[in-house]
CSV table of C-alpha atoms in Angstrom, one decimal:
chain,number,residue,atom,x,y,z
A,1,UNK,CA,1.6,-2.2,17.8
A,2,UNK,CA,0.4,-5.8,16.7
A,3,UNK,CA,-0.4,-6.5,13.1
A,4,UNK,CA,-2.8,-8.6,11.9
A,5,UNK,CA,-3.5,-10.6,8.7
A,6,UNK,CA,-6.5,-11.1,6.8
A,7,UNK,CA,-7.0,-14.3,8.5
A,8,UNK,CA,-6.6,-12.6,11.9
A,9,UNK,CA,-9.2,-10.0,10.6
A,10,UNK,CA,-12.0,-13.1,11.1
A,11,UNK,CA,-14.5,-13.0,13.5
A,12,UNK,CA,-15.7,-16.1,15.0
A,13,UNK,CA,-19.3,-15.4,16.3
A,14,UNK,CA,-19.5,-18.3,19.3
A,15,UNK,CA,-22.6,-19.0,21.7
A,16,UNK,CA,-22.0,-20.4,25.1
A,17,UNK,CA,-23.9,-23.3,24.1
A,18,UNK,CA,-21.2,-24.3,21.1
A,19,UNK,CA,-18.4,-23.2,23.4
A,20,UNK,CA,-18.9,-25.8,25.9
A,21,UNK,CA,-19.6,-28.4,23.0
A,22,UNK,CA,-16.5,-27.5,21.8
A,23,UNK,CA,-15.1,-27.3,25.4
A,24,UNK,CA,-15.6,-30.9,26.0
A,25,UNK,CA,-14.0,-34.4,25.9
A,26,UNK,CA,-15.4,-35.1,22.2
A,27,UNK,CA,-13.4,-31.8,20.8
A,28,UNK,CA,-10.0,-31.4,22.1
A,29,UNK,CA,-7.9,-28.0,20.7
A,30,UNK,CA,-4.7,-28.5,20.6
A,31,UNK,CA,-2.0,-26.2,21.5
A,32,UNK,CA,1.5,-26.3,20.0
A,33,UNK,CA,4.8,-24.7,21.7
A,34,UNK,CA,7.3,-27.1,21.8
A,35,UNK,CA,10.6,-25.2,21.1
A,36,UNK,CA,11.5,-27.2,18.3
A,37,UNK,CA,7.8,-26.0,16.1
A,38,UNK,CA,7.8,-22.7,17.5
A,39,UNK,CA,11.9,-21.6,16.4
A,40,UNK,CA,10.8,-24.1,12.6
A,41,UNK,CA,8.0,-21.4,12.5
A,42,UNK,CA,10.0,-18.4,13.4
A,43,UNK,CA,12.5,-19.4,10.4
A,44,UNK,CA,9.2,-20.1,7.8
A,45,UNK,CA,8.0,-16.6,8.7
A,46,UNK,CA,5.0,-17.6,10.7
A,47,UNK,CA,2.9,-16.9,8.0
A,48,UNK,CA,-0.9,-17.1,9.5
A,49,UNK,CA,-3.2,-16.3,6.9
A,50,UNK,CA,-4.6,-18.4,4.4
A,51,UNK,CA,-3.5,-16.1,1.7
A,52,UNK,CA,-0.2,-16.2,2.7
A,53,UNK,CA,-0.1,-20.1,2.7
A,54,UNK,CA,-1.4,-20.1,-0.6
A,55,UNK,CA,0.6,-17.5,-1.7
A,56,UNK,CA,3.7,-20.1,-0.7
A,57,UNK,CA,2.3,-23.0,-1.7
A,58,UNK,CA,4.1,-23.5,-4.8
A,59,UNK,CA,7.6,-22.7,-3.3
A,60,UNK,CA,9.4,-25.4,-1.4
A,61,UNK,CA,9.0,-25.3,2.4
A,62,UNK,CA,12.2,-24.7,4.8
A,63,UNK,CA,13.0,-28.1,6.1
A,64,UNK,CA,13.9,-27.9,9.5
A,65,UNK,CA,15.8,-31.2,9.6
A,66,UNK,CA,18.4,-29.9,6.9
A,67,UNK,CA,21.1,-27.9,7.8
A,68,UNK,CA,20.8,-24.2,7.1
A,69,UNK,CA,22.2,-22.1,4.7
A,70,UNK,CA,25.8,-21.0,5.1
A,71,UNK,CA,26.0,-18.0,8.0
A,72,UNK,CA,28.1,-15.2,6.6
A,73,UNK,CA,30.9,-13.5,9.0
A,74,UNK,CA,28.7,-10.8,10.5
A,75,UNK,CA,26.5,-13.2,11.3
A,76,UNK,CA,29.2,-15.5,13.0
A,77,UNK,CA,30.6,-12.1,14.8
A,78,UNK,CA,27.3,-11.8,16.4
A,79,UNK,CA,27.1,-15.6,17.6
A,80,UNK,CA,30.2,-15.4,19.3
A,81,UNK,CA,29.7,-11.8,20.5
A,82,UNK,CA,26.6,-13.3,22.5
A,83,UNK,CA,28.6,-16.5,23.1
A,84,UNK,CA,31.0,-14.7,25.1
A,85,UNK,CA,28.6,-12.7,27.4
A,86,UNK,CA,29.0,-14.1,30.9
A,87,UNK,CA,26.3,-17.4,31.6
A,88,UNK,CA,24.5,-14.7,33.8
A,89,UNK,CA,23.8,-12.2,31.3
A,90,UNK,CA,23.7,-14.7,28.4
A,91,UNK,CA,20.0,-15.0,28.1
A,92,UNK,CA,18.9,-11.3,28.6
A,93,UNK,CA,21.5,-10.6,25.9
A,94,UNK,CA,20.4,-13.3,23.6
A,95,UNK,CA,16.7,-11.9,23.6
A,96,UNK,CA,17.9,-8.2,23.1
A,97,UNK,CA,19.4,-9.6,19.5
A,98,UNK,CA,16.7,-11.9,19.0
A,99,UNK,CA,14.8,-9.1,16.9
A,100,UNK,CA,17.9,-8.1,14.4
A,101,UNK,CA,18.9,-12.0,13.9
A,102,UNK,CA,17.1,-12.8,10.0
A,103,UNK,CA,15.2,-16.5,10.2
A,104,UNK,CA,18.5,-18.3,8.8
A,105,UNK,CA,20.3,-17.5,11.7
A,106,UNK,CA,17.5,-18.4,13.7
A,107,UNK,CA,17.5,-21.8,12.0
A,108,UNK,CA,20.9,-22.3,12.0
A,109,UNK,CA,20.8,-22.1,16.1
A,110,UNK,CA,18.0,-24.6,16.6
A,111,UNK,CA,19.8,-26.9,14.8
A,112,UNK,CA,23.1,-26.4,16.8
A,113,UNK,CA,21.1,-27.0,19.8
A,114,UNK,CA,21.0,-30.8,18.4
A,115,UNK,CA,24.6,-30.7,17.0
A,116,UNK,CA,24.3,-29.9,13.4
A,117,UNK,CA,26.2,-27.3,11.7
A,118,UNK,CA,26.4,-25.7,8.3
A,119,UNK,CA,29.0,-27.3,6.4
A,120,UNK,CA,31.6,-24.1,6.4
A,121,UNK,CA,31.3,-24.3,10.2
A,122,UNK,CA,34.0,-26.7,11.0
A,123,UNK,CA,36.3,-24.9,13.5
A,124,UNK,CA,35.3,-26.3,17.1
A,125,UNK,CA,35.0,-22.9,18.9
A,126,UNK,CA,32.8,-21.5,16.3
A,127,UNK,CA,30.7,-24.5,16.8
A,128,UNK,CA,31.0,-24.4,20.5
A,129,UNK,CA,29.8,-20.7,19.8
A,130,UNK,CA,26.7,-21.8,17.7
A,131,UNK,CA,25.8,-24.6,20.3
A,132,UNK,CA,26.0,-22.3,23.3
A,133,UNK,CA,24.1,-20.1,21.7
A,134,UNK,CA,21.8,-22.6,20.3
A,135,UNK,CA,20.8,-24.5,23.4
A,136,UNK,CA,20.0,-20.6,24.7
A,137,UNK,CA,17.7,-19.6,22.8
A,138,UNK,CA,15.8,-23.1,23.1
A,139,UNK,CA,15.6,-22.6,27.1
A,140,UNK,CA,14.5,-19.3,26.5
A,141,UNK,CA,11.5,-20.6,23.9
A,142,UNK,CA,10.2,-23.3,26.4
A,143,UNK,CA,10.4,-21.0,29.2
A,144,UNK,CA,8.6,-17.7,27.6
A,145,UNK,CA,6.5,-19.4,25.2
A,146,UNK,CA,5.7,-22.1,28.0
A,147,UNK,CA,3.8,-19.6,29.7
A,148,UNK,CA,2.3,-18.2,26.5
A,149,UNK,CA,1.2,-22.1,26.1
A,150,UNK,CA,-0.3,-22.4,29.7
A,151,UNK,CA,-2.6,-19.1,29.2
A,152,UNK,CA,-3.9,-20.2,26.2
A,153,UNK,CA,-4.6,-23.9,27.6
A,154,UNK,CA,-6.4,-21.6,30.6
A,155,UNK,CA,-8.3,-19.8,27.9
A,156,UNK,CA,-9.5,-22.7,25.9
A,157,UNK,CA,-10.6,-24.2,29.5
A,158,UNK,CA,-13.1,-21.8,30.7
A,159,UNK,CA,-16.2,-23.2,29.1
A,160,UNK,CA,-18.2,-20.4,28.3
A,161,UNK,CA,-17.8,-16.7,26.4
A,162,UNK,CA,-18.4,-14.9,30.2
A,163,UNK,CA,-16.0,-16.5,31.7
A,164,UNK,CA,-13.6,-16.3,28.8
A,165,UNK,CA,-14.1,-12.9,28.6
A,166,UNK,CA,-13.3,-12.3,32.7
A,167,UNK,CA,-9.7,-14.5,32.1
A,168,UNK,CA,-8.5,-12.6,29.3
A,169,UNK,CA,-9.3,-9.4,31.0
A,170,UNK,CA,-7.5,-10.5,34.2
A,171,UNK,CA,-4.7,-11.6,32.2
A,172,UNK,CA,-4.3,-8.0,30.5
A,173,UNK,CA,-4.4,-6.7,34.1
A,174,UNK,CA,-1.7,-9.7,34.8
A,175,UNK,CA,0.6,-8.5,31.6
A,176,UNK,CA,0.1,-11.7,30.5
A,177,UNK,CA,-1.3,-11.1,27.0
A,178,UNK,CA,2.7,-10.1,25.6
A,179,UNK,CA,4.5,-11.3,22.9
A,180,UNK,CA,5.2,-14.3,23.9
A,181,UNK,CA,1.9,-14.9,23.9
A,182,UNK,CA,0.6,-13.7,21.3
A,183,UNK,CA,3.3,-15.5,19.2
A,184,UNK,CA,1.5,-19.0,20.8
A,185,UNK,CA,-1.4,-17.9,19.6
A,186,UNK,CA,-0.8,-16.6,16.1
A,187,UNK,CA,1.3,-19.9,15.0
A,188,UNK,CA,-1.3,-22.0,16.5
A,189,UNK,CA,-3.8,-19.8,14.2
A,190,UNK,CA,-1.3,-20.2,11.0
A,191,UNK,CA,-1.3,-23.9,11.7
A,192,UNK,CA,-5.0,-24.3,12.4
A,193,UNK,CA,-5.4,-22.8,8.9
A,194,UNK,CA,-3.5,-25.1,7.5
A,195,UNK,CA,-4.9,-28.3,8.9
A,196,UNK,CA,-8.5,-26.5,7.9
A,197,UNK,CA,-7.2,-26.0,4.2
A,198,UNK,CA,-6.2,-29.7,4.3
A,199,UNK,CA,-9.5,-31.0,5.5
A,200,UNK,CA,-11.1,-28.8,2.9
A,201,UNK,CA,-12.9,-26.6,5.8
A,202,UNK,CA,-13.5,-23.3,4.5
A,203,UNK,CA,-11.9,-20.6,6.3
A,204,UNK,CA,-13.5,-17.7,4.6
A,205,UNK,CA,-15.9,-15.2,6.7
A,206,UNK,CA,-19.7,-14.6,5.7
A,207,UNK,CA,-20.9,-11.5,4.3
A,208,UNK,CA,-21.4,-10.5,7.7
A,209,UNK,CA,-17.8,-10.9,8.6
A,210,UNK,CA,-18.3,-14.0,11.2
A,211,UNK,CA,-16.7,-17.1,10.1
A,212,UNK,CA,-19.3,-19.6,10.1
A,213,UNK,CA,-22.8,-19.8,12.3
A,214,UNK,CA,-20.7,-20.7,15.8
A,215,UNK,CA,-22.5,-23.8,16.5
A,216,UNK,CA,-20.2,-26.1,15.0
A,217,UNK,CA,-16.8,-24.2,15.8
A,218,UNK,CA,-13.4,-25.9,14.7
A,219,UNK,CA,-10.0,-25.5,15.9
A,220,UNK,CA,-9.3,-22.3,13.5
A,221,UNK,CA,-12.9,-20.5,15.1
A,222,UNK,CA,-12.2,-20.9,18.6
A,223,UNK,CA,-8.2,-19.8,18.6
A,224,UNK,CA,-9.6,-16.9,15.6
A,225,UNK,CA,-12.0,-15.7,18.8
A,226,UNK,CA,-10.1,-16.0,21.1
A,227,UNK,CA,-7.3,-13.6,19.2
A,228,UNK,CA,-10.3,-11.2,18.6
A,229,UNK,CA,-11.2,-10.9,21.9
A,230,UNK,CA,-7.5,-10.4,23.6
A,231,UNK,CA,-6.6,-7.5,20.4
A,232,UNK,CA,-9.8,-6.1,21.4
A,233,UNK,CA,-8.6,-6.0,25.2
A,234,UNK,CA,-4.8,-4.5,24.6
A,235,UNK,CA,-6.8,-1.9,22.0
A,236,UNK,CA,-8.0,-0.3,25.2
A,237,UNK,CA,-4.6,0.0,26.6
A,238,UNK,CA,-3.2,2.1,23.3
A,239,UNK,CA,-3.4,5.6,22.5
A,240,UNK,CA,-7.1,5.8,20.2
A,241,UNK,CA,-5.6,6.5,16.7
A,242,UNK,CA,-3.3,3.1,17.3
A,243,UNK,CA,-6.5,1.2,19.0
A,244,UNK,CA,-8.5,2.3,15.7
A,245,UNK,CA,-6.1,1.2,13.0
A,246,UNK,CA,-5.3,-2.3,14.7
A,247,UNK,CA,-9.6,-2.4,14.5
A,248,UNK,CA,-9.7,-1.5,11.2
A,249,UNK,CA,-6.9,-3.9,9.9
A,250,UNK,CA,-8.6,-7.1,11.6
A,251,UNK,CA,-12.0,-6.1,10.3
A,252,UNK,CA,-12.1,-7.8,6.5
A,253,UNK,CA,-15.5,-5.8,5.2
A,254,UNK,CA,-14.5,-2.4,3.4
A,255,UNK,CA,-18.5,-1.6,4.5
A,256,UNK,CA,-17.8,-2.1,8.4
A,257,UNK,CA,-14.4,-0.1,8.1
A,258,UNK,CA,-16.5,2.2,6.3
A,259,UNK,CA,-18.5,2.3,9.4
A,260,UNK,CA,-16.1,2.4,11.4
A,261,UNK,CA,-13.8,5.4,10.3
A,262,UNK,CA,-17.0,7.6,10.5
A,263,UNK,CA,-18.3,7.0,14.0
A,264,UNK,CA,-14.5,7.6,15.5
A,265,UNK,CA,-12.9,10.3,13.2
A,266,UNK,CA,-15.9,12.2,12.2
A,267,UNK,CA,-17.3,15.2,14.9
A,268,UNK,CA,-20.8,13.7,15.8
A,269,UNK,CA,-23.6,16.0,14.7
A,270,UNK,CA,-26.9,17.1,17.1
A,271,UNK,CA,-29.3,14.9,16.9
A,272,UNK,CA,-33.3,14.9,18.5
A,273,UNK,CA,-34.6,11.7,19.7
A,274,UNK,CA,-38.0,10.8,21.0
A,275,UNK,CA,-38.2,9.4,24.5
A,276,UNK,CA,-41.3,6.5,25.5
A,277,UNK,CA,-43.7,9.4,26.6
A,278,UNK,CA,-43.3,11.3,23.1
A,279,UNK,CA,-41.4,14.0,24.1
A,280,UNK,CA,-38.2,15.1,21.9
A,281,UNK,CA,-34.6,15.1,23.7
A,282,UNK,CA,-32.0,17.3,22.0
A,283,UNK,CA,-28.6,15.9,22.0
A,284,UNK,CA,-25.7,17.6,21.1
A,285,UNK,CA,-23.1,17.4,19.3
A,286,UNK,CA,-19.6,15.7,20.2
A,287,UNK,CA,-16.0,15.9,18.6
A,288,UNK,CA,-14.3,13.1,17.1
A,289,UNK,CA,-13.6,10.3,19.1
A,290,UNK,CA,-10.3,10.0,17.3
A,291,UNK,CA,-8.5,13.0,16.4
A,292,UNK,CA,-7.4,13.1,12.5
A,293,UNK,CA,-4.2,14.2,13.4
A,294,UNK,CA,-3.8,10.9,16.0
A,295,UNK,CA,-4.6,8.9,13.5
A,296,UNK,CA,-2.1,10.3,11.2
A,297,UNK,CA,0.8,9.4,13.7
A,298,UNK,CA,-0.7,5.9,13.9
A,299,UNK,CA,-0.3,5.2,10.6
A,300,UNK,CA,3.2,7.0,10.3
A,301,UNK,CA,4.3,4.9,13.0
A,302,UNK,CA,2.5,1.3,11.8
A,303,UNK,CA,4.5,1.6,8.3
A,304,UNK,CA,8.2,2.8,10.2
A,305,UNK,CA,7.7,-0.3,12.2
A,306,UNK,CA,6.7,-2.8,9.5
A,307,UNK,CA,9.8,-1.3,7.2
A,308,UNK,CA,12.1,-1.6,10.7
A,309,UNK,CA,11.0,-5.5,11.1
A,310,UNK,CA,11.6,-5.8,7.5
A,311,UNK,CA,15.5,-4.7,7.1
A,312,UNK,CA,16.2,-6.5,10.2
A,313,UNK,CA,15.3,-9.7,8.1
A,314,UNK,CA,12.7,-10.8,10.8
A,315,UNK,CA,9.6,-10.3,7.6
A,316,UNK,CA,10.5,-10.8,3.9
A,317,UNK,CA,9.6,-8.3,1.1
A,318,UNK,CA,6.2,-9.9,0.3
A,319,UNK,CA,4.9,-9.7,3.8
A,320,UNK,CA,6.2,-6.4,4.7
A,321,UNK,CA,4.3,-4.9,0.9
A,322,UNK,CA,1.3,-6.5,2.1
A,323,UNK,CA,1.2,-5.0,5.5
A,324,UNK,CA,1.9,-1.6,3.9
A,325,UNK,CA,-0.6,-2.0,1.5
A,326,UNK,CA,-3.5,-2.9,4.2
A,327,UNK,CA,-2.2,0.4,5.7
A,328,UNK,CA,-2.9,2.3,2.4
A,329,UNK,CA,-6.2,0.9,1.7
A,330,UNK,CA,-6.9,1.7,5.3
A,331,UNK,CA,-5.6,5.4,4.8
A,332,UNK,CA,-7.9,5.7,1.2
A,333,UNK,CA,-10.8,4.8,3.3
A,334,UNK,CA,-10.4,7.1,6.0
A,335,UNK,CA,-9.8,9.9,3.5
A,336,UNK,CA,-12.9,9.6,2.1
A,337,UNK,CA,-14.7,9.5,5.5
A,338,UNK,CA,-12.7,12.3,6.7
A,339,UNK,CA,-13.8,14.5,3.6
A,340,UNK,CA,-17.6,13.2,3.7
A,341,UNK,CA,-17.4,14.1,7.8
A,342,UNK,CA,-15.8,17.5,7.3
A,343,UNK,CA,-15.8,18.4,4.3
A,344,UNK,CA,-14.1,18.6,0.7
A,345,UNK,CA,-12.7,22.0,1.3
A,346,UNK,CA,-11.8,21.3,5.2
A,347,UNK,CA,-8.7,22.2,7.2
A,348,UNK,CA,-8.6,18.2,8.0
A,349,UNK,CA,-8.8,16.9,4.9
A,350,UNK,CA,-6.2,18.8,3.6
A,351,UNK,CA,-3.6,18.0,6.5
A,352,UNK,CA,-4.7,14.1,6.6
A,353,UNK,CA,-3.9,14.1,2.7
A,354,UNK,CA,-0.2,16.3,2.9
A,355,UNK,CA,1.0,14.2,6.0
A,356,UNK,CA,0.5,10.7,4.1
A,357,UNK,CA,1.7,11.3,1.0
A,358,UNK,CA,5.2,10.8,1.9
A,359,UNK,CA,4.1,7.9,3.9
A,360,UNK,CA,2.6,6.0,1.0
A,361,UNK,CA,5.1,7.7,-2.1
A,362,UNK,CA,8.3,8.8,-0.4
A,363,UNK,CA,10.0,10.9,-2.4
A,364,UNK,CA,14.1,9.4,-1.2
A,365,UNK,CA,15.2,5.8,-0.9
A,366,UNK,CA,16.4,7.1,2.7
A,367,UNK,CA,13.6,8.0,3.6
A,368,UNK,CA,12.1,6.1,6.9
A,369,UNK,CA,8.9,4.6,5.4
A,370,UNK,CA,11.8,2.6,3.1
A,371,UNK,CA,14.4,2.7,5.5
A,372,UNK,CA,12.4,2.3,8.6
A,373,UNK,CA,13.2,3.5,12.3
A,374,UNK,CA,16.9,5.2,12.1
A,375,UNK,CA,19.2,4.4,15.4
């Protein structure tokens, strides 16, 4: 399942017209994916919404040209257990850790790859180790994320919102639009928001939920649609109750999710309409196009993930309550619908409200919405 933040909630409503003004030799949008930025963004949590640079704006930034904090020995187990994988199997090993290691580590690799080392590593294997390791992992960034880079430069190429659209279809079909992708995309967001914060560009959508008008799109617009359009794309790809929540969590007004949450998990009544000669059409009725209990699972599985990512260090505390919470607002909402759609005293309402309770207030610190997944 694929998060998103606030900021990756934001709409960016573009005509063709802007596009190819934007498109051309007077605008150029850049794309960042050197190894070096994408592994310092990894290690500052790739936070990329303009709450959660704010948030951080009066605590000191992690400066990738100092040497990391002091790696503990499990962590230096780990190095050298990867070290010591055969220079066949290094890489595919590497990247099957790579979502356990916490950003330290992380940092502390990238800068092995230039030779510099924590200052209690000072026995030459385990910097050999850290170095190998290191250099690894940077190989495996500009590979991956190269091609992350090179779809995105495709995307931003295309001119107009048609032929936009058509790429980032064919790239879905490709299984193109992966993680490596997406983690292009979503750092070139946070750092898009950044630079718009610094120009004093606003960054906040209109009551309508579109940032801006679209004639005049900036950087933050154009990369913001372009992440619309591609969550849009794997959303048909995903079972409906996980399609529905990633919708909801990218859409900022509480009217649209409002919306939203009644046209997909309420049962659609009969209705008569009135075709052009004046006649009267009965339609009927239709069941929920998302089953309560799917969406249920959906948001039992979004908040084992997001506690998962958390205790493997890969998302802080502050991040991970944040995501929960978006859940939980998300959860409120859809109980109300739910109880407006089938009723106070329904069957539904009752099972939506006794299979989140634990989610939302577990009753033990083991439980797996603390805990996360158990292996």
């Amino acid at each position: 399942m694929t998060y998103s933040s606030s900021s990756s909630r934001k709409k960016c409503s573009l005509t063709s017209a802007a596009w190819k003004k934007a498109s051309g030799s007077s605008f150029q949008v850049e794309v960042k994916t050197s190894s070096s930025w994408i592994l310092t963004s990894l290690c500052g949590q790739s936070k990329d919404s303009e709450q959660d640079v704010a948030a951080t704006a009066e605590q000191p930034e992690m400066d990738p040209t100092q040497v990391a904090q002091p790696l503990s020995e499990e962590e230096l187990q780990v190095i050298s257990q990867i070290a010591q994988q055969e220079p066949t199997s290094l890489s595919s090993f590497l990247m099957s850790r790579l979502p356990q290691m916490p950003p330290n580590t992380i940092l502390t690799l990238r800068n092995a790859s230039q030779g510099e080392f924590p200052s209690n590593i000072t026995d030459d294997k385990e910097r050999s180790d850290l170095e190998t390791v290191g250099k690894t992992l940077v190989d495996i960034m500009d590979k991956q994320l190269g091609e992350g880079r090179d779809l995105l430069q495709k995307f931003l190429k295309c001119g107009e919102i048609r032929k936009l659209d058509g790429a980032i279809g064919k790239a879905l079909r490709d299984g193109k639009l992966d993680m490596a992708f997406f983690t292009v995309l979503n750092l070139n967001i946070r750092d898009a928001t950044i630079e718009a914060m610094e120009n004093g560009e606003s960054t906040n959508s209109s009551t309508d939920g579109q940032m801006g008008s679209g004639e005049n799109p900036n950087r933050l617009q154009i990369l913001q649609h372009i992440y619309t359009r591609c969550q849009e794309e794997v959303e048909k790809t995903v079972s409906p109750g996980v399609g529905l929540l990633n919708k909801l969590l990218r859409t900022e007004q509480a009217s649209i999710r409002s919306n939203q949450l009644k046209h997909y998990l309420c049962p659609q009544e009969p209705k008569i309409i009135k075709s052009p000669d004046g006649k009267e059409v009965q339609l009927e009725g239709s069941k929920a196009l998302v089953p309560p209990k799917e969406f249920i699972e959906a948001l039992q599985n979004a908040v084992k993930q997001i506690r998962t990512v958390e205790k493997t260090g890969a998302a802080d505390k502050v991040a991970a309550a944040g995501l929960v919470e978006s859940c939980r607002q998300v959860a409120i909402e859809a109980r109300l619908a739910i109880g407006e759609g089938y009723g106070v005293d329904s069957e539904e309402l009752r099972e939506f409200e006794l299979a989140l309770q634990p989610v939302f207030r577990p009753e033990s610190p083991d439980s797996e919405y603390i805990q996360g997944f158990q292996s």
